[in-house]
mmCIF file of C-alpha atoms in Angstrom:
data_model
loop_
_atom_site.group_PDB
_atom_site.id
_atom_site.type_symbol
_atom_site.label_atom_id
_atom_site.label_comp_id
_atom_site.label_asym_id
_atom_site.label_seq_id
_atom_site.Cartn_x
_atom_site.Cartn_y
_atom_site.Cartn_z
ATOM 1 C CA MET O 1 218.470 94.850 -61.514
ATOM 2 C CA GLU O 2 218.912 93.304 -58.072
ATOM 3 C CA THR O 3 218.958 89.505 -57.828
ATOM 4 C CA PRO O 4 216.575 87.890 -55.544
ATOM 5 C CA LYS O 5 217.764 87.084 -52.047
ATOM 6 C CA PRO O 6 217.964 83.402 -50.982
ATOM 7 C CA ASN O 7 215.436 84.086 -48.196
ATOM 8 C CA SER O 8 212.999 85.587 -50.703
ATOM 9 C CA ARG O 9 213.446 82.568 -52.920
ATOM 10 C CA ARG O 10 212.805 80.199 -50.024
ATOM 11 C CA LYS O 11 209.639 82.036 -49.067
ATOM 12 C CA LYS O 12 208.271 81.939 -52.679
ATOM 13 C CA LEU O 13 209.108 78.183 -52.816
ATOM 14 C CA ILE O 14 207.278 77.610 -49.507
ATOM 15 C CA TRP O 15 204.234 79.460 -50.674
ATOM 16 C CA LEU O 16 204.286 77.552 -53.977
ATOM 17 C CA ILE O 17 204.388 74.257 -52.161
ATOM 18 C CA VAL O 18 201.520 75.278 -49.772
ATOM 19 C CA ALA O 19 199.373 76.355 -52.786
ATOM 20 C CA ILE O 20 200.020 73.100 -54.573
ATOM 21 C CA ALA O 21 199.193 71.157 -51.542
ATOM 22 C CA LEU O 22 195.953 72.993 -50.969
ATOM 23 C CA LEU O 23 194.995 72.499 -54.684
ATOM 24 C CA GLY O 24 195.793 68.795 -54.477
ATOM 25 C CA LEU O 25 193.656 68.486 -51.223
ATOM 26 C CA PHE O 26 190.812 70.216 -52.998
ATOM 27 C CA ILE O 27 190.995 68.001 -56.017
ATOM 28 C CA TYR O 28 191.172 64.853 -53.798
ATOM 29 C CA SER O 29 188.144 65.936 -51.731
ATOM 30 C CA VAL O 30 185.799 66.600 -54.731
ATOM 31 C CA GLU O 31 183.186 63.852 -54.848
ATOM 32 C CA ASP O 32 180.868 65.118 -57.625
ATOM 33 C CA TRP O 33 182.671 66.986 -60.473
ATOM 34 C CA HIS O 34 179.426 67.303 -62.465
ATOM 35 C CA GLN O 35 177.701 69.049 -59.589
ATOM 36 C CA LEU O 36 180.729 71.415 -59.146
ATOM 37 C CA TRP O 37 180.726 72.186 -62.898
ATOM 38 C CA LYS O 38 177.024 72.821 -62.905
ATOM 39 C CA ILE O 39 177.361 75.429 -60.184
ATOM 40 C CA THR O 40 180.502 76.972 -61.556
ATOM 41 C CA SER O 41 179.247 77.314 -65.135
ATOM 42 C CA ALA O 42 175.912 78.854 -64.318
ATOM 43 C CA ALA O 43 175.528 82.220 -66.029
ATOM 44 C CA ASP O 44 174.798 84.112 -62.856
ATOM 45 C CA ASN O 45 177.808 82.581 -61.081
ATOM 46 C CA VAL O 46 180.351 83.753 -63.641
ATOM 47 C CA PRO O 47 181.135 87.008 -61.725
ATOM 48 C CA ILE O 48 181.798 84.974 -58.537
ATOM 49 C CA VAL O 49 184.140 82.592 -60.345
ATOM 50 C CA ALA O 50 185.987 85.486 -61.796
ATOM 51 C CA MET O 51 186.141 87.118 -58.507
ATOM 52 C CA LEU O 52 187.878 84.104 -57.021
ATOM 53 C CA PHE O 53 190.797 84.830 -59.360
ATOM 54 C CA LEU O 54 190.635 88.535 -59.625
ATOM 55 C CA VAL O 55 190.465 89.473 -55.898
ATOM 56 C CA PRO O 56 193.694 87.470 -54.978
ATOM 57 C CA PHE O 57 195.474 88.819 -58.020
ATOM 58 C CA PHE O 58 194.683 92.547 -57.386
ATOM 59 C CA THR O 59 195.252 92.047 -53.618
ATOM 60 C CA TRP O 60 198.759 90.603 -54.458
ATOM 61 C CA LEU O 61 199.307 93.519 -56.936
ATOM 62 C CA GLY O 62 198.419 96.101 -54.320
ATOM 63 C CA VAL O 63 200.527 94.477 -51.602
ATOM 64 C CA ARG O 64 203.434 94.223 -53.924
ATOM 65 C CA GLN O 65 203.332 97.899 -54.790
ATOM 66 C CA ALA O 66 202.834 98.762 -51.047
ATOM 67 C CA VAL O 67 205.971 96.679 -50.067
ATOM 68 C CA ALA O 68 207.909 98.462 -52.845
ATOM 69 C CA ASN O 69 206.827 101.815 -51.599
ATOM 70 C CA ASP O 70 207.661 100.864 -48.000
ATOM 71 C CA ASN O 71 211.141 99.805 -49.000
ATOM 72 C CA LEU O 72 211.676 103.177 -50.833
ATOM 73 C CA ILE O 73 210.310 105.092 -47.738
ATOM 74 C CA GLY O 74 212.853 103.188 -45.547
ATOM 75 C CA THR O 75 215.679 104.050 -47.947
ATOM 76 C CA LEU O 76 214.724 107.746 -48.162
ATOM 77 C CA GLU O 77 214.428 108.040 -44.402
ATOM 78 C CA ALA O 78 217.948 106.609 -44.069
ATOM 79 C CA ASP O 79 219.400 108.959 -46.605
ATOM 80 C CA PRO O 80 217.960 112.592 -46.302
ATOM 81 C CA LYS O 81 220.282 113.803 -49.076
ATOM 82 C CA LEU O 82 218.688 111.242 -51.526
ATOM 83 C CA ALA O 83 215.188 112.100 -50.301
ATOM 84 C CA LYS O 84 215.493 115.675 -51.608
ATOM 85 C CA SER O 85 216.324 114.682 -55.157
ATOM 86 C CA HIS O 86 214.564 111.301 -55.582
ATOM 87 C CA HIS O 87 211.729 110.803 -58.017
ATOM 88 C CA ARG O 88 209.493 109.478 -55.206
ATOM 89 C CA LYS O 89 208.413 106.327 -56.999
ATOM 90 C CA ALA O 90 209.090 102.713 -56.297
ATOM 91 C CA GLU O 91 211.850 102.785 -58.807
ATOM 92 C CA PRO O 92 214.680 105.418 -58.552
ATOM 93 C CA TRP O 93 214.668 108.202 -61.084
ATOM 94 C CA ARG O 94 216.872 107.689 -64.152
ATOM 95 C CA PRO O 95 218.381 110.189 -66.577
ATOM 96 C CA GLY O 96 215.912 110.853 -69.443
ATOM 97 C CA TRP O 97 212.849 110.332 -67.367
ATOM 98 C CA ALA O 98 210.478 113.235 -66.935
ATOM 99 C CA LYS O 99 209.874 114.108 -63.408
ATOM 100 C CA GLU O 100 206.364 115.254 -64.117
ATOM 101 C CA LEU O 101 203.715 113.707 -66.466
ATOM 102 C CA HIS O 102 200.691 115.611 -67.710
ATOM 103 C CA VAL O 103 197.271 113.991 -67.538
ATOM 104 C CA TRP O 104 196.984 114.388 -71.413
ATOM 105 C CA PRO O 105 197.887 112.180 -73.138
ATOM 106 C CA TYR O 106 199.441 109.748 -70.608
ATOM 107 C CA LEU O 107 196.748 109.141 -68.082
ATOM 108 C CA VAL O 108 193.885 109.633 -70.496
ATOM 109 C CA ARG O 109 195.386 107.083 -72.895
ATOM 110 C CA ILE O 110 195.589 104.508 -70.172
ATOM 111 C CA GLU O 111 192.075 105.164 -69.059
ATOM 112 C CA PHE O 112 190.766 105.010 -72.764
ATOM 113 C CA LEU O 113 192.541 101.700 -73.338
ATOM 114 C CA ALA O 114 190.975 100.329 -70.085
ATOM 115 C CA ALA O 115 187.572 101.441 -71.104
ATOM 116 C CA VAL O 116 187.988 99.808 -74.560
ATOM 117 C CA ILE O 117 189.126 96.509 -73.069
ATOM 118 C CA VAL O 118 186.324 96.402 -70.520
ATOM 119 C CA THR O 119 183.755 97.164 -73.297
ATOM 120 C CA VAL O 120 185.122 94.271 -75.442
ATOM 121 C CA ILE O 121 184.914 91.834 -72.522
ATOM 122 C CA LEU O 122 181.295 92.873 -71.854
ATOM 123 C CA TYR O 123 180.419 92.368 -75.482
ATOM 124 C CA VAL O 124 182.004 88.900 -75.604
ATOM 125 C CA TRP O 125 180.411 88.093 -72.298
ATOM 126 C CA SER O 126 176.912 89.093 -73.422
ATOM 127 C CA ILE O 127 177.274 87.198 -76.757
ATOM 128 C CA THR O 128 178.593 83.923 -75.341
ATOM 129 C CA LEU O 129 176.517 83.710 -72.140
ATOM 130 C CA ASN O 130 172.779 83.758 -71.917
ATOM 131 C CA ALA O 131 171.221 86.157 -69.403
ATOM 132 C CA PRO O 132 170.069 84.212 -66.256
ATOM 133 C CA LEU O 133 166.384 84.884 -66.941
ATOM 134 C CA GLU O 134 163.820 82.260 -66.469
ATOM 135 C CA GLU O 135 160.008 81.904 -66.941
ATOM 136 C CA PRO O 136 157.609 83.937 -64.748
ATOM 137 C CA ALA O 137 157.579 82.878 -61.196
ATOM 138 C CA ASN O 138 155.110 80.052 -60.318
ATOM 139 C CA PRO O 139 153.948 80.156 -56.711
ATOM 140 C CA ASN O 140 153.036 76.385 -56.902
ATOM 141 C CA LEU O 141 156.694 75.502 -57.952
ATOM 142 C CA THR O 142 159.546 77.237 -56.218
ATOM 143 C CA MET O 143 163.152 76.749 -56.797
ATOM 144 C CA ASN O 144 165.234 74.787 -54.199
ATOM 145 C CA PRO O 145 167.565 76.290 -53.463
ATOM 146 C CA SER O 146 166.057 79.782 -54.196
ATOM 147 C CA LYS O 147 169.010 82.115 -54.260
ATOM 148 C CA ALA O 148 169.285 85.944 -54.668
ATOM 149 C CA PRO O 149 171.508 87.536 -57.280
ATOM 150 C CA TRP O 150 175.234 87.046 -56.532
ATOM 151 C CA TYR O 151 175.674 90.617 -55.128
ATOM 152 C CA PHE O 152 172.890 89.928 -52.569
ATOM 153 C CA LEU O 153 174.021 86.491 -51.549
ATOM 154 C CA GLY O 154 175.930 87.908 -48.644
ATOM 155 C CA LEU O 155 172.817 89.408 -47.178
ATOM 156 C CA GLN O 156 170.846 86.145 -47.771
ATOM 157 C CA GLU O 157 173.608 84.118 -45.994
ATOM 158 C CA MET O 158 173.537 86.632 -43.081
ATOM 159 C CA LEU O 159 169.888 85.585 -42.524
ATOM 160 C CA VAL O 160 171.196 82.258 -41.299
ATOM 161 C CA TYR O 161 173.016 83.847 -38.403
ATOM 162 C CA PHE O 162 170.938 86.890 -37.423
ATOM 163 C CA ASP O 163 167.359 87.936 -36.918
ATOM 164 C CA PRO O 164 165.722 88.933 -40.308
ATOM 165 C CA TRP O 165 165.426 92.606 -39.194
ATOM 166 C CA ILE O 166 169.076 92.621 -37.981
ATOM 167 C CA ALA O 167 170.428 90.930 -41.083
ATOM 168 C CA GLY O 168 168.195 92.749 -43.602
ATOM 169 C CA VAL O 169 168.163 96.266 -42.213
ATOM 170 C CA VAL O 170 170.484 96.938 -39.239
ATOM 171 C CA MET O 171 173.659 95.245 -40.354
ATOM 172 C CA PRO O 172 173.660 96.604 -43.915
ATOM 173 C CA SER O 173 172.891 100.069 -42.611
ATOM 174 C CA VAL O 174 175.738 99.831 -40.088
ATOM 175 C CA ILE O 175 178.119 98.648 -42.800
ATOM 176 C CA MET O 176 177.293 101.511 -45.180
ATOM 177 C CA ILE O 177 177.342 104.158 -42.493
ATOM 178 C CA GLY O 178 180.652 102.727 -41.198
ATOM 179 C CA LEU O 179 182.227 102.951 -44.634
ATOM 180 C CA MET O 180 181.158 106.729 -44.882
ATOM 181 C CA VAL O 181 182.262 107.512 -41.278
ATOM 182 C CA PHE O 182 185.710 105.792 -41.318
ATOM 183 C CA PRO O 183 187.445 108.555 -43.382
ATOM 184 C CA TYR O 184 186.422 111.109 -40.646
ATOM 185 C CA VAL O 185 187.610 109.022 -37.737
ATOM 186 C CA ASP O 186 190.997 108.259 -39.396
ATOM 187 C CA SER O 187 193.698 110.419 -37.829
ATOM 188 C CA ASN O 188 196.526 109.083 -40.072
ATOM 189 C CA PRO O 189 197.445 111.568 -42.749
ATOM 190 C CA LEU O 190 199.849 109.200 -44.530
ATOM 191 C CA GLY O 191 199.066 106.858 -47.422
ATOM 192 C CA ASN O 192 197.068 109.370 -49.469
ATOM 193 C CA GLY O 193 197.706 108.799 -53.202
ATOM 194 C CA TYR O 194 200.137 105.813 -53.004
ATOM 195 C CA TYR O 195 200.115 102.295 -51.817
ATOM 196 C CA THR O 196 201.722 101.624 -48.425
ATOM 197 C CA TYR O 197 201.305 98.995 -45.788
ATOM 198 C CA ARG O 198 203.767 100.050 -43.033
ATOM 199 C CA GLN O 199 202.162 103.589 -42.748
ATOM 200 C CA ARG O 200 198.649 102.294 -42.774
ATOM 201 C CA ARG O 201 198.977 98.831 -41.415
ATOM 202 C CA PHE O 202 195.931 98.710 -39.148
ATOM 203 C CA ALA O 203 193.640 100.477 -41.689
ATOM 204 C CA VAL O 204 194.672 98.060 -44.428
ATOM 205 C CA ASN O 205 194.264 95.031 -42.174
ATOM 206 C CA MET O 206 190.779 96.096 -40.975
ATOM 207 C CA PHE O 207 189.450 96.899 -44.495
ATOM 208 C CA GLY O 208 190.937 93.645 -45.855
ATOM 209 C CA TRP O 209 189.372 91.706 -42.957
ATOM 210 C CA GLY O 210 185.909 93.110 -43.673
ATOM 211 C CA PHE O 211 186.202 92.945 -47.420
ATOM 212 C CA LEU O 212 187.325 89.273 -47.481
ATOM 213 C CA MET O 213 184.662 88.377 -44.851
ATOM 214 C CA TRP O 214 181.974 89.718 -47.284
ATOM 215 C CA ILE O 215 183.557 87.787 -50.214
ATOM 216 C CA LEU O 216 183.392 84.693 -48.043
ATOM 217 C CA LEU O 217 179.734 85.076 -47.317
ATOM 218 C CA ILE O 218 179.094 85.335 -51.106
ATOM 219 C CA VAL O 219 181.230 82.209 -51.756
ATOM 220 C CA ILE O 220 179.404 80.251 -49.064
ATOM 221 C CA GLY O 221 175.987 81.228 -50.511
ATOM 222 C CA THR O 222 177.077 80.214 -54.070
ATOM 223 C CA PHE O 223 179.060 77.019 -53.678
ATOM 224 C CA ILE O 224 178.165 75.608 -50.271
ATOM 225 C CA ARG O 225 174.437 76.298 -49.671
ATOM 226 C CA GLY O 226 172.391 73.599 -51.470
ATOM 227 C CA PRO O 227 168.713 72.513 -51.355
ATOM 228 C CA GLY O 228 166.956 73.741 -48.244
ATOM 229 C CA TRP O 229 169.939 76.103 -47.644
ATOM 230 C CA ILE O 230 171.758 73.115 -46.180
ATOM 231 C CA TRP O 231 175.561 73.098 -45.878
ATOM 232 C CA PHE O 232 177.175 70.962 -48.674
ATOM 233 C CA TRP O 233 180.960 71.189 -49.089
ATOM 234 C CA PRO O 234 182.233 72.102 -52.589
ATOM 235 C CA GLY O 235 182.106 68.888 -54.663
ATOM 236 C CA GLN O 236 179.505 67.163 -52.643
ATOM 237 C CA THR O 237 176.281 66.040 -54.377
ATOM 238 C CA TRP O 238 173.307 68.126 -53.673
ATOM 239 C CA ASP O 239 170.850 65.709 -52.347
ATOM 240 C CA HIS O 240 167.274 67.127 -52.211
ATOM 241 C CA ASN O 241 166.156 64.418 -49.763
ATOM 242 C CA THR O 242 168.869 65.271 -47.146
ATOM 243 C CA VAL O 243 167.383 66.162 -43.773
ATOM 244 C CA VAL O 244 169.520 67.878 -41.161
ATOM 245 C CA PHE O 245 168.615 67.277 -37.503
ATOM 246 C CA ASP O 246 170.558 70.186 -35.966
ATOM 247 C CA ARG O 247 168.938 71.627 -32.975
ATOM 248 C CA ASN O 248 169.308 75.332 -33.114
ATOM 249 C CA ARG O 249 169.119 76.727 -29.518
ATOM 250 C CA ASP O 250 169.605 80.153 -27.978
ATOM 251 C CA LEU O 251 172.477 80.758 -25.656
ATOM 252 C CA HIS O 252 170.294 81.114 -22.592
ATOM 253 C CA GLU O 253 168.808 77.637 -23.258
ATOM 254 C CA ILE O 254 172.309 76.049 -23.262
ATOM 255 C CA VAL O 255 173.309 77.870 -20.140
ATOM 256 C CA ALA O 256 169.941 76.837 -18.500
ATOM 257 C CA ASP O 257 170.649 73.163 -19.352
ATOM 258 C CA TRP O 258 174.184 73.283 -17.889
ATOM 259 C CA THR O 259 173.374 75.150 -14.808
ATOM 260 C CA GLY O 260 169.829 74.037 -14.043
ATOM 261 C CA LEU O 261 168.583 77.665 -13.905
ATOM 262 C CA THR O 262 165.179 77.088 -15.526
ATOM 263 C CA ILE O 263 164.260 80.769 -14.918
ATOM 264 C CA LEU O 264 166.368 81.591 -17.897
ATOM 265 C CA ASN O 265 163.827 79.799 -20.076
ATOM 266 C CA THR O 266 160.660 80.892 -18.313
ATOM 267 C CA ASN O 267 161.144 84.573 -17.272
ATOM 268 C CA TRP O 268 161.560 86.981 -20.225
ATOM 269 C CA VAL O 269 163.033 89.774 -18.065
ATOM 270 C CA VAL O 270 165.753 87.485 -16.747
ATOM 271 C CA LYS O 271 166.296 86.178 -20.325
ATOM 272 C CA SER O 272 166.685 89.737 -21.646
ATOM 273 C CA ILE O 273 169.054 90.804 -18.800
ATOM 274 C CA PHE O 274 171.148 87.802 -19.366
ATOM 275 C CA GLY O 275 171.593 88.635 -23.072
ATOM 276 C CA LEU O 276 172.323 92.211 -22.347
ATOM 277 C CA ILE O 277 175.148 91.222 -19.971
ATOM 278 C CA ILE O 278 176.644 88.825 -22.544
ATOM 279 C CA VAL O 279 176.480 91.317 -25.427
ATOM 280 C CA SER O 280 177.946 94.078 -23.213
ATOM 281 C CA ALA O 281 180.805 91.816 -22.112
ATOM 282 C CA PHE O 282 181.382 90.925 -25.738
ATOM 283 C CA PHE O 283 181.651 94.641 -26.704
ATOM 284 C CA LEU O 284 183.930 95.303 -23.925
ATOM 285 C CA VAL O 285 186.344 92.384 -24.741
ATOM 286 C CA GLY O 286 186.052 93.377 -28.405
ATOM 287 C CA MET O 287 187.034 96.940 -27.686
ATOM 288 C CA LEU O 288 189.967 95.725 -25.626
ATOM 289 C CA PHE O 289 191.003 93.384 -28.476
ATOM 290 C CA PHE O 290 190.923 96.157 -31.149
ATOM 291 C CA HIS O 291 192.840 98.488 -28.794
ATOM 292 C CA TRP O 292 195.504 95.841 -28.446
ATOM 293 C CA LEU O 293 195.614 95.475 -32.193
ATOM 294 C CA MET O 294 195.895 99.170 -32.781
ATOM 295 C CA MET O 295 198.848 99.574 -30.477
ATOM 296 C CA ARG O 296 200.866 96.636 -31.815
ATOM 297 C CA ALA O 297 203.971 97.280 -33.990
ATOM 298 C CA PRO O 298 204.111 95.328 -37.247
ATOM 299 C CA PHE O 299 204.288 91.567 -36.625
ATOM 300 C CA LYS O 300 207.420 89.607 -37.980
ATOM 301 C CA LEU O 301 208.020 85.905 -38.079
ATOM 302 C CA ARG O 302 211.015 86.246 -35.726
ATOM 303 C CA TYR O 303 208.556 86.946 -32.818
ATOM 304 C CA LEU O 304 207.520 83.267 -33.102
ATOM 305 C CA LYS O 305 210.973 81.907 -32.487
ATOM 306 C CA SER O 306 210.609 82.161 -28.702
ATOM 307 C CA TRP O 307 207.908 82.757 -26.074
ATOM 308 C CA SER O 308 209.922 85.783 -24.768
ATOM 309 C CA ALA O 309 210.049 87.393 -28.248
ATOM 310 C CA PHE O 310 206.342 86.918 -28.783
ATOM 311 C CA LYS O 311 205.526 88.245 -25.280
ATOM 312 C CA GLN O 312 207.687 91.359 -25.910
ATOM 313 C CA TRP O 313 205.788 92.030 -29.163
ATOM 314 C CA ALA O 314 202.403 91.413 -27.470
ATOM 315 C CA THR O 315 203.065 93.746 -24.552
ATOM 316 C CA VAL O 316 205.180 96.604 -26.005
ATOM 317 C CA SER O 317 203.407 99.310 -28.152
ATOM 318 C CA GLY O 318 204.890 100.580 -31.381
ATOM 319 C CA GLU O 319 206.148 104.176 -31.343
ATOM 320 C CA PHE O 320 204.204 105.017 -34.646
ATOM 321 C CA GLU O 321 201.038 103.493 -33.246
ATOM 322 C CA ARG O 322 201.234 105.553 -30.066
ATOM 323 C CA LYS O 323 201.562 108.753 -32.048
ATOM 324 C CA LEU O 324 198.526 107.917 -34.104
ATOM 325 C CA LEU O 325 196.393 107.190 -30.983
ATOM 326 C CA ALA O 326 197.644 110.438 -29.376
ATOM 327 C CA HIS O 327 196.242 112.364 -32.320
ATOM 328 C CA THR O 328 192.877 110.564 -32.248
ATOM 329 C CA SER O 329 190.049 112.207 -30.410
ATOM 330 C CA LEU O 330 187.798 110.258 -28.004
ATOM 331 C CA LEU O 331 184.815 110.645 -30.376
ATOM 332 C CA GLN O 332 186.935 109.209 -33.214
ATOM 333 C CA TYR O 333 188.109 106.423 -31.093
ATOM 334 C CA LEU O 334 184.700 105.357 -29.682
ATOM 335 C CA THR O 335 183.040 105.677 -33.195
ATOM 336 C CA PHE O 336 185.641 103.278 -34.745
ATOM 337 C CA GLN O 337 185.278 100.847 -31.772
ATOM 338 C CA PHE O 338 181.638 100.679 -32.282
ATOM 339 C CA PHE O 339 181.597 99.862 -35.904
ATOM 340 C CA ALA O 340 184.655 97.600 -35.617
ATOM 341 C CA VAL O 341 183.169 95.473 -32.904
ATOM 342 C CA SER O 342 179.635 95.573 -34.488
ATOM 343 C CA VAL O 343 180.722 94.391 -37.848
ATOM 344 C CA LEU O 344 184.281 93.158 -38.018
ATOM 345 C CA LEU O 345 184.115 91.099 -34.871
ATOM 346 C CA ALA O 346 180.500 90.306 -34.253
ATOM 347 C CA MET O 347 179.822 88.847 -37.713
ATOM 348 C CA PRO O 348 182.565 86.221 -37.771
ATOM 349 C CA VAL O 349 181.917 85.290 -34.092
ATOM 350 C CA LYS O 350 178.195 84.826 -34.748
ATOM 351 C CA LEU O 351 179.064 82.704 -37.840
ATOM 352 C CA PHE O 352 181.336 80.528 -35.750
ATOM 353 C CA LEU O 353 178.804 80.054 -32.959
ATOM 354 C CA ARG O 354 176.067 79.113 -35.436
ATOM 355 C CA LEU O 355 178.139 76.682 -37.443
ATOM 356 C CA ALA O 356 180.100 75.115 -34.572
ATOM 357 C CA PHE O 357 177.645 75.116 -31.738
ATOM 358 C CA THR O 358 174.257 75.640 -33.599
ATOM 359 C CA ILE O 359 173.623 78.738 -31.424
ATOM 360 C CA LYS O 360 170.795 80.772 -32.986
ATOM 361 C CA TYR O 361 170.631 83.870 -30.806
ATOM 362 C CA VAL O 362 172.732 85.264 -28.024
ATOM 363 C CA TRP O 363 170.379 87.940 -26.809
ATOM 364 C CA VAL O 364 166.607 87.268 -26.914
ATOM 365 C CA SER O 365 164.243 89.978 -25.944
ATOM 366 C CA GLY O 366 160.624 90.858 -26.641
ATOM 367 C CA TYR O 367 161.527 93.236 -29.396
ATOM 368 C CA PHE O 368 164.611 92.007 -31.124
ATOM 369 C CA ASN O 369 167.010 88.980 -31.225
ATOM 370 C CA ILE O 370 170.732 89.169 -31.677
#
């Protein structure tokens, strides 16, 4: 068994110090532990609390296996003779190991044990925690805050940033259609049946970006949105008498105040054309941004040592990435760009504009608002 390298130990120590520092900062910032415990221990919030631990763990587990496979791929590429006889797993083949394993009983046994463990967990869960059921709805007494089930909290949080029709119909449809379309626009044949990061770097990053963004919306809706759907940081007391005086304005109103062009506020045609120009420019810049990401070789910390090293990485395309783009048709390329800009980029940008600058809509027309 190989001993950990000093550089690897140093990285692990740095990550441990950062994690402890963040945990200490969170504990120091909590003002109301009772409020935090009340939210955390609610029966319908148990899946979200479990998700806060399970998602990082399984993400780390997958990345760990991907790194091990990438190291093995590099070793086999450097030694063609070894590649012909290797067991093609993260660990080298050893005498006495079977090179082939049948589904029965090996895989079926693991799946059966997993099913038994999950069943036991569900039994214990259902016995120890009451179902989050309440009395029949009373139109004269509504809950504050009134929240959807945890799996719909992401959609409810999106209503803050988008028009109800966009947030409730268009964006979910775009997300679901995009997930169905992506396998057909992917021209990379590698990474099927095994974990890898180096061979599917861009795809893994994009999926991780979108997945964690959706988890973030659920966490915000659970722990941060309080009475009146007002933003309360985790650990703050939920004050039902709090009144927020944020002035939510559309982008054309802000531009009209800065430039004195009152026609942006009075003429709906000019207003619509202005929004169309801004959204079109956003899509153009977003497509250039994703194209730049697609062509980059894997980023390494040594590129931050000097400006010239970073500039070389930012301007020179990777050989593997160029081959992938060469095997991608124009239809596949444009389809990916549309879904990537519409979901992966537009959602966090709109979230930032609303929270930082209280901008409600960027494009206002007589039929829809974005």
